[in-house]
Amino acid sequence: MLVSRKIHPQDTIIDVGGVKIGGDEIIIMAGPCSVENFEQLHETAESVKNSGAKILRGGAFKPRTSPYDFQGLGKEGLKLLREVADEFNLKVVTEIVDKDDLELVEKYADILQVGSRSMQNFQLLKALGKSSKPVLLKRGLSATISEWLNAAEYILAGGNSQVIFCERGIRTFETYTRNTLDLSAVAAIKELSHLPIIVDPSHGTGRRKMIAPMSKAAIASGADGLIIEVHPHPEVALSDGVQSITRDDFKNLMTDLVSVANAIGKKI
Ligand code: PEP
Ligand code: MN
C-alpha cells in the first residue's frame, strides 16, 4: 500500500503554503465549528492567531445529524474563511461533503477536510485523489485502523500523496463522552504509515472541560497537531457549542502545550 511505512520509511512532511505538518513543529488548527458570520469568524481568527494557531478551521458545508439543524453558509462561508484567514496570515481548513463541490472548495481552502461521515464516500475520495490540495482525512465514526488506511489509500492511489489523518473519536458503549478518543490510534498510525496524524479533542470528547487534558495527552502521544473548536460565545454557537472553548481558554491551553511539546523535543 502507498500509505504504508514499509515502502516509505521516512516521515512525510506536508507543506501547506509554508506551514509544515509532520515535522518537529506541532501545528494547531483552531476556529469555530461552523462559520456563522463575519464578526464571529473575525474575532475568533484574530485571537487564535495571537495565541499561536497557524490554520483557521470553520465549516461552510455542515453534515448535520438532523436536517433541521443549521446546514452552514455554503459558498458565502468559504469566502469569509478566505478573507479573514488572509487578513491574519492563516491557512484555511474546511470540509468538503460533495465531490461536485471540489472546484469551489479548492478555490478557497488550503486543506480539504473529509468529515467522519464521509470517510468511506469512495467517489469523494477518488475525486480528492486528483486534487493538488492536501486532504485532512477524519476517522469514520466506527472505522477500524485498517478501513481508515484504506480510505487514505484511495486518495494516494489517485495521485494525491498529501494526506493528513485526524483521530476524532470513535463510537463505543460509553455515553458520558460524545465519542471515545482513541489516542492509541496515533501510535498505530505512526507505526503503520509515513503520513502525519493530528487529533481533534473537540469531537473526540464533546465536552469543553476535556479539551485541555486530551490536547496535552495527544501531543505527548506523538500527534503532529491538533484541531480545536473555539467560539467567542460558545453558549450561542449554531453548532457544537458545548464542546467549543473560549478564546481565553484557548490562549491558556496554548501556553501549557508549549511545555508538553518541549518535553518530547518538539516545538509549537
Ligand atoms: C467538524 O469538524 O466540525 C466535524 C463535523 O467533524 P467530524 O466529521 O469529525 O464529526
Ligand atoms: Mn463541530
Short mmCIF file of C-alpha atoms and ligand atoms in Angstrom, two decimals:
data_model
loop_
_atom_site.label_atom_id
_atom_site.label_comp_id
_atom_site.label_asym_id
_atom_site.label_seq_id
_atom_site.Cartn_x
_atom_site.Cartn_y
_atom_site.Cartn_z
CA MET A 1 0.00 0.00 0.00
CA LEU A 2 1.19 3.54 -0.79
CA VAL A 3 0.26 4.71 2.71
CA SER A 4 2.50 2.08 4.31
CA ARG A 5 5.69 2.89 6.17
CA LYS A 6 7.14 -0.34 4.74
CA ILE A 7 7.53 1.18 1.30
CA HIS A 8 8.23 4.71 2.58
CA PRO A 9 10.15 4.52 5.88
CA GLN A 10 10.73 8.23 6.43
CA ASP A 11 8.01 10.58 7.73
CA THR A 12 6.14 12.56 5.08
CA ILE A 13 6.02 16.29 5.76
CA ILE A 14 3.10 18.13 4.17
CA ASP A 15 3.78 21.72 3.18
CA VAL A 16 0.67 23.90 3.33
CA GLY A 17 2.00 27.12 1.80
CA GLY A 18 4.96 27.20 4.18
CA VAL A 19 3.20 25.62 7.20
CA LYS A 20 4.80 22.19 7.55
CA ILE A 21 2.79 19.34 9.07
CA GLY A 22 4.60 16.19 10.21
CA GLY A 23 7.97 17.64 11.22
CA ASP A 24 9.28 18.75 14.61
CA GLU A 25 6.75 21.56 14.91
CA ILE A 26 3.27 20.86 16.31
CA ILE A 27 0.69 22.63 14.13
CA ILE A 28 -2.51 23.91 15.73
CA MET A 29 -5.71 24.42 13.73
CA ALA A 30 -8.46 26.33 15.53
CA GLY A 31 -11.73 28.10 14.86
CA PRO A 32 -15.47 27.68 15.11
CA CYS A 33 -17.34 24.51 14.26
CA SER A 34 -19.39 26.49 11.72
CA VAL A 35 -18.73 29.81 10.04
CA GLU A 36 -21.72 31.87 11.25
CA ASN A 37 -20.96 35.47 10.24
CA PHE A 38 -18.04 37.84 9.61
CA GLU A 39 -17.81 39.13 13.17
CA GLN A 40 -17.78 35.69 14.80
CA LEU A 41 -15.09 34.43 12.43
CA HIS A 42 -13.01 37.61 12.59
CA GLU A 43 -12.97 37.73 16.41
CA THR A 44 -12.02 34.06 16.60
CA ALA A 45 -9.31 34.25 13.93
CA GLU A 46 -7.62 37.30 15.42
CA SER A 47 -7.47 35.68 18.83
CA VAL A 48 -6.32 32.18 17.80
CA LYS A 49 -3.64 33.72 15.58
CA ASN A 50 -2.31 35.77 18.50
CA SER A 51 -2.27 32.62 20.63
CA GLY A 52 -0.17 30.70 18.07
CA ALA A 53 -2.58 28.85 15.76
CA LYS A 54 -1.36 28.52 12.15
CA ILE A 55 -4.55 27.28 10.47
CA LEU A 56 -8.13 28.55 10.71
CA ARG A 57 -10.88 25.92 10.80
CA GLY A 58 -14.58 26.52 10.10
CA GLY A 59 -17.35 24.57 8.43
CA ALA A 60 -19.21 26.08 5.49
CA PHE A 61 -20.88 22.83 4.39
CA LYS A 62 -22.07 21.13 7.56
CA PRO A 63 -23.09 17.46 7.62
CA ARG A 64 -25.66 17.64 10.47
CA THR A 65 -27.39 14.66 12.08
CA SER A 66 -30.77 16.45 11.88
CA PRO A 67 -31.94 18.06 8.61
CA TYR A 68 -33.50 20.86 10.70
CA ASP A 69 -30.16 21.98 12.20
CA PHE A 70 -28.00 24.78 10.73
CA GLN A 71 -26.50 23.44 7.50
CA GLY A 72 -23.77 26.06 7.03
CA LEU A 73 -23.37 29.19 4.89
CA GLY A 74 -22.01 27.32 1.85
CA LYS A 75 -20.10 29.46 -0.65
CA GLU A 76 -20.59 32.58 1.48
CA GLY A 77 -18.85 30.79 4.37
CA LEU A 78 -15.93 29.82 2.14
CA LYS A 79 -15.45 33.44 1.06
CA LEU A 80 -15.49 34.62 4.69
CA LEU A 81 -12.90 31.99 5.63
CA ARG A 82 -10.54 33.10 2.85
CA GLU A 83 -10.94 36.80 3.53
CA VAL A 84 -10.46 36.53 7.30
CA ALA A 85 -7.60 34.00 7.10
CA ASP A 86 -5.72 36.21 4.65
CA GLU A 87 -6.07 39.22 6.95
CA PHE A 88 -4.32 37.30 9.76
CA ASN A 89 -1.93 35.27 7.59
CA LEU A 90 -3.60 31.97 8.48
CA LYS A 91 -4.24 28.94 6.24
CA VAL A 92 -7.79 27.55 5.82
CA VAL A 93 -9.10 24.03 6.51
CA THR A 94 -12.76 23.35 5.72
CA GLU A 95 -14.95 20.36 4.98
CA ILE A 96 -16.00 19.14 1.56
CA VAL A 97 -19.08 16.90 1.54
CA ASP A 98 -19.79 16.51 -2.17
CA LYS A 99 -17.36 15.72 -4.99
CA ASP A 100 -19.24 18.18 -7.21
CA ASP A 101 -18.09 21.00 -4.88
CA LEU A 102 -14.39 20.20 -5.39
CA GLU A 103 -13.58 23.10 -7.71
CA LEU A 104 -15.40 25.53 -5.44
CA VAL A 105 -13.84 24.39 -2.15
CA GLU A 106 -10.36 24.12 -3.72
CA LYS A 107 -10.63 27.74 -4.78
CA TYR A 108 -11.00 29.00 -1.19
CA ALA A 109 -9.36 26.37 1.06
CA ASP A 110 -5.75 25.32 1.68
CA ILE A 111 -6.66 21.93 3.20
CA LEU A 112 -9.76 19.91 2.20
CA GLN A 113 -11.36 18.17 5.19
CA VAL A 114 -13.13 14.84 4.75
CA GLY A 115 -15.54 14.53 7.67
CA SER A 116 -16.08 11.42 9.72
CA ARG A 117 -19.39 10.72 7.97
CA SER A 118 -17.68 10.82 4.57
CA MET A 119 -14.60 8.68 5.27
CA GLN A 120 -15.93 5.92 3.04
CA ASN A 121 -17.51 8.13 0.39
CA PHE A 122 -15.34 6.49 -2.25
CA GLN A 123 -16.43 8.81 -5.07
CA LEU A 124 -15.33 11.78 -2.97
CA LEU A 125 -12.01 10.07 -2.10
CA LYS A 126 -11.36 9.33 -5.77
CA ALA A 127 -12.07 12.95 -6.70
CA LEU A 128 -9.67 14.14 -3.98
CA GLY A 129 -7.02 11.85 -5.44
CA LYS A 130 -6.99 14.21 -8.42
CA SER A 131 -6.69 17.37 -6.31
CA SER A 132 -3.46 19.30 -5.80
CA LYS A 133 -4.53 20.33 -2.27
CA PRO A 134 -3.71 18.45 0.97
CA VAL A 135 -6.56 16.41 2.47
CA LEU A 136 -7.41 16.12 6.18
CA LEU A 137 -8.95 12.65 6.47
CA LYS A 138 -11.02 12.24 9.62
CA ARG A 139 -11.55 8.78 11.03
CA GLY A 140 -15.02 7.35 10.37
CA LEU A 141 -17.46 7.15 13.30
CA SER A 142 -16.89 3.40 13.62
CA ALA A 143 -13.91 2.85 11.33
CA THR A 144 -11.10 0.44 12.13
CA ILE A 145 -7.49 1.49 11.59
CA SER A 146 -7.41 -0.74 8.52
CA GLU A 147 -10.53 0.84 6.97
CA TRP A 148 -9.08 4.29 7.65
CA LEU A 149 -5.75 3.40 6.00
CA ASN A 150 -7.65 2.06 3.00
CA ALA A 151 -9.61 5.32 2.72
CA ALA A 152 -6.29 7.20 2.57
CA GLU A 153 -5.05 4.69 0.02
CA TYR A 154 -7.88 5.73 -2.34
CA ILE A 155 -6.54 9.30 -2.31
CA LEU A 156 -2.90 8.29 -2.76
CA ALA A 157 -3.78 5.80 -5.49
CA GLY A 158 -5.48 8.63 -7.38
CA GLY A 159 -2.22 10.60 -7.38
CA ASN A 160 -2.50 12.88 -4.34
CA SER A 161 0.02 11.90 -1.67
CA GLN A 162 -0.77 14.81 0.67
CA VAL A 163 -2.99 13.16 3.28
CA ILE A 164 -3.13 14.05 6.98
CA PHE A 165 -5.01 11.66 9.27
CA CYS A 166 -7.24 13.05 12.02
CA GLU A 167 -8.32 10.98 15.03
CA ARG A 168 -11.67 12.39 16.21
CA GLY A 169 -13.02 9.66 18.45
CA ILE A 170 -14.98 6.51 17.70
CA ARG A 171 -18.35 5.19 18.78
CA THR A 172 -18.24 2.82 21.76
CA PHE A 173 -20.65 1.74 24.53
CA GLU A 174 -19.61 4.82 26.56
CA THR A 175 -22.15 7.67 26.53
CA TYR A 176 -20.59 10.12 29.00
CA THR A 177 -18.40 11.43 26.21
CA ARG A 178 -19.71 12.15 22.70
CA ASN A 179 -17.12 9.70 21.31
CA THR A 180 -14.22 7.72 22.75
CA LEU A 181 -11.00 9.49 21.79
CA ASP A 182 -8.64 6.73 20.68
CA LEU A 183 -5.13 8.06 21.32
CA SER A 184 -3.71 4.61 20.66
CA ALA A 185 -4.62 5.32 17.02
CA VAL A 186 -1.84 7.93 16.95
CA ALA A 187 0.75 5.30 17.87
CA ALA A 188 -0.82 2.81 15.43
CA ILE A 189 -0.79 5.23 12.50
CA LYS A 190 2.78 6.31 13.30
CA GLU A 191 3.85 2.67 13.18
CA LEU A 192 1.91 1.72 10.06
CA SER A 193 2.12 4.85 7.93
CA HIS A 194 4.53 7.63 6.99
CA LEU A 195 1.73 10.19 6.80
CA PRO A 196 1.13 12.76 9.58
CA ILE A 197 -1.70 12.48 12.10
CA ILE A 198 -3.43 15.15 14.16
CA VAL A 199 -6.05 14.85 16.92
CA ASP A 200 -9.46 16.51 17.33
CA PRO A 201 -10.23 16.58 21.08
CA SER A 202 -13.42 18.61 20.45
CA HIS A 203 -15.39 15.93 18.57
CA GLY A 204 -13.37 13.26 20.38
CA THR A 205 -14.89 14.15 23.74
CA GLY A 206 -17.81 16.54 23.09
CA ARG A 207 -17.00 18.19 26.42
CA ARG A 208 -15.37 21.60 26.88
CA LYS A 209 -13.59 20.66 30.12
CA MET A 210 -11.86 17.71 28.47
CA ILE A 211 -10.25 19.68 25.63
CA ALA A 212 -7.16 20.79 27.59
CA PRO A 213 -6.22 17.42 29.16
CA MET A 214 -6.82 15.50 25.92
CA SER A 215 -4.86 18.07 23.88
CA LYS A 216 -1.86 17.62 26.17
CA ALA A 217 -2.18 13.84 26.02
CA ALA A 218 -2.45 13.93 22.21
CA ILE A 219 0.79 15.85 21.87
CA ALA A 220 2.54 13.59 24.37
CA SER A 221 1.37 10.57 22.36
CA GLY A 222 3.15 11.84 19.25
CA ALA A 223 0.43 13.66 17.28
CA ASP A 224 1.67 16.19 14.71
CA GLY A 225 -1.00 18.72 15.58
CA LEU A 226 -4.47 19.43 16.90
CA ILE A 227 -7.74 20.79 15.52
CA ILE A 228 -9.77 22.57 18.20
CA GLU A 229 -13.19 24.27 18.14
CA VAL A 230 -13.03 27.82 19.51
CA HIS A 231 -16.01 30.22 19.64
CA PRO A 232 -16.19 33.78 21.04
CA HIS A 233 -19.55 32.95 22.69
CA PRO A 234 -19.94 29.15 22.88
CA GLU A 235 -23.34 29.41 24.58
CA VAL A 236 -24.91 30.86 21.42
CA ALA A 237 -22.95 28.82 18.83
CA LEU A 238 -25.08 27.45 15.97
CA SER A 239 -23.28 24.09 16.24
CA ASP A 240 -21.15 22.23 18.79
CA GLY A 241 -21.24 24.98 21.46
CA VAL A 242 -20.90 22.51 24.35
CA GLN A 243 -17.56 21.33 23.09
CA SER A 244 -16.25 24.73 21.96
CA ILE A 245 -13.77 26.56 24.18
CA THR A 246 -13.49 30.33 24.60
CA ARG A 247 -10.67 32.44 23.21
CA ASP A 248 -9.21 32.81 26.71
CA ASP A 249 -9.31 29.06 27.35
CA PHE A 250 -7.52 28.54 24.04
CA LYS A 251 -4.85 31.08 24.92
CA ASN A 252 -4.15 29.39 28.26
CA LEU A 253 -4.10 25.97 26.64
CA MET A 254 -1.52 27.09 24.07
CA THR A 255 0.79 28.22 26.87
CA ASP A 256 0.51 24.82 28.58
CA LEU A 257 1.10 22.96 25.32
CA VAL A 258 4.50 24.56 24.82
CA SER A 259 5.96 22.68 27.79
CA VAL A 260 4.41 19.36 26.71
CA ALA A 261 5.86 19.82 23.20
CA ASN A 262 9.28 20.77 24.58
CA ALA A 263 9.29 17.72 26.85
CA ILE A 264 9.21 15.44 23.79
CA GLY A 265 11.68 17.50 21.75
CA LYS A 266 9.13 19.37 19.62
CA LYS A 267 8.10 22.99 19.33
CA ILE A 268 4.82 24.83 18.76
C1 PEP B 1 -16.30 19.14 12.23
O1 PEP B 1 -15.07 19.17 12.14
O2 PEP B 1 -16.99 20.13 12.57
C2 PEP B 1 -16.98 17.84 12.04
C3 PEP B 1 -18.23 17.78 11.56
O3 PEP B 1 -16.24 16.79 12.44
P1 PEP B 1 -16.49 15.20 12.28
O4 PEP B 1 -16.58 14.94 10.83
O5 PEP B 1 -15.26 14.63 12.92
O6 PEP B 1 -17.75 14.87 13.04
MN MN B 2 -18.11 20.51 15.03
#
